[in-house]
Coordinates of C-alpha atoms in Angstrom, one line a residue:
X131 CA 0.2 0.0 0.0
X132 CA 1.4 3.1 -1.2
X133 CA 1.7 5.7 2.1
X134 CA 2.8 8.9 2.9
X135 CA 3.9 10.9 6.0
X136 CA 1.9 14.0 7.3
X137 CA 5.2 15.7 7.2
X138 CA 5.8 14.9 3.7
X139 CA 2.4 16.8 2.4
X140 CA 2.6 20.2 1.2
X141 CA 0.3 23.1 1.2
X142 CA -2.1 22.6 -2.0
X143 CA -1.6 18.5 -2.1
X144 CA -4.9 17.3 -3.1
X145 CA -6.9 15.6 0.1
X146 CA -9.6 13.1 0.3
X147 CA -10.8 12.8 3.9
X148 CA -12.9 9.7 3.9
X149 CA -14.2 9.8 7.8
X150 CA -18.0 9.9 8.5
X151 CA -20.1 13.3 8.5
X152 CA -19.9 13.7 12.5
X153 CA -15.9 13.6 12.5
X154 CA -15.5 16.3 9.5
X155 CA -17.8 18.4 11.2
X156 CA -15.7 18.3 14.6
X157 CA -12.6 18.8 12.4
X158 CA -10.6 18.5 9.2
X159 CA -7.8 19.5 7.2
X160 CA -9.0 23.1 5.3
X161 CA -9.4 22.5 1.7
X162 CA -10.0 18.7 1.9
X163 CA -12.5 16.8 0.1
X164 CA -15.0 15.2 1.8
X165 CA -16.5 11.7 0.7
X166 CA -17.4 9.3 3.9
X167 CA -16.3 5.9 3.3
X168 CA -20.1 5.0 3.6
X169 CA -20.7 6.8 0.5
X170 CA -17.6 6.5 -1.5
X171 CA -19.0 4.1 -4.0
X172 CA -22.0 6.0 -4.6
X173 CA -20.2 9.2 -4.9
X174 CA -17.0 8.0 -6.7
X175 CA -17.8 10.6 -9.6
X176 CA -17.2 13.5 -7.0
X177 CA -13.7 12.5 -6.6
X178 CA -12.9 11.9 -10.3
X179 CA -14.2 15.4 -11.0
X180 CA -12.3 17.0 -8.3
X181 CA -9.1 15.4 -8.3
X182 CA -6.2 16.4 -10.4
X183 CA -5.7 14.7 -13.6
X184 CA -1.8 14.1 -13.3
X185 CA -1.7 14.7 -9.6
X186 CA -1.8 12.3 -6.5
X187 CA -4.8 11.5 -4.4
X188 CA -3.9 11.5 -0.6
X189 CA -6.5 9.8 1.5
X190 CA -7.1 10.5 5.1
X191 CA -9.4 9.2 7.8
X192 CA -8.7 9.2 11.6
X193 CA -6.0 6.9 12.1
X194 CA -5.3 5.3 9.0
X195 CA -7.6 2.2 8.5
X196 CA -10.3 3.4 6.3
X197 CA -8.0 5.5 4.4
X198 CA -5.8 2.6 3.5
X199 CA -8.9 0.6 2.1
X200 CA -9.9 3.6 0.0
X201 CA -6.3 4.1 -1.1
X202 CA -6.1 0.5 -2.4
X203 CA -9.4 0.9 -4.2
X204 CA -8.5 4.0 -6.0
X205 CA -4.9 2.4 -7.0
X206 CA -7.1 -0.5 -8.3
X207 CA -9.0 1.8 -10.5
X208 CA -5.6 3.4 -11.9
X209 CA -5.7 6.6 -9.8
X210 CA -2.4 7.7 -8.2
X211 CA -3.6 7.3 -4.6
X212 CA -1.6 7.1 -1.2
X213 CA -2.7 6.6 2.5
X214 CA -1.7 9.2 4.9
X215 CA 0.0 7.5 7.6
X216 CA -1.8 8.1 11.1
X217 CA -4.4 10.3 9.6
X218 CA -6.0 13.1 11.2
X219 CA -4.6 12.1 14.4
X220 CA -1.0 12.7 13.4
X221 CA -2.2 15.7 11.2
X222 CA -3.3 17.5 14.6
X223 CA -0.5 16.4 16.3
X224 CA 1.8 17.6 13.8
X225 CA 0.5 21.2 14.5
X226 CA -1.4 21.1 10.9
X227 CA -4.5 23.2 10.8
X228 CA -7.7 21.7 12.0
X229 CA -11.2 23.5 11.3
X230 CA -14.4 22.7 11.9
X231 CA -17.8 22.8 9.6
X232 CA -17.7 26.7 10.4
X233 CA -14.3 27.2 9.7
X234 CA -13.5 27.9 13.3
X235 CA -10.5 26.0 15.1
X236 CA -11.4 22.1 15.3
X237 CA -10.5 19.2 16.7
X238 CA -10.1 15.2 15.8
X239 CA -13.0 13.5 16.8

């Protein structure tokens, strides 16, 4: 499974958050695309429309388990996707910005 460390992500890298709605609303990376894993297959077209054509899709969840499943699926579909190791827990611990649904300071649920 292709993986990337949070510290290797640059501002502007395409980030797909596959956590559920309550997790997203509590806190997420600003600018990430949110498609919950429970809706992923039905909403797959949203990803293909939003993802950069020649870029990498960085998939993130709370700790890395759900995002690894989605990243593996995307790789099987021919998309350049990687799992973000440690997920939003590591993202927040590294001091990266976490915002809630209102754009205020958020937290990882």
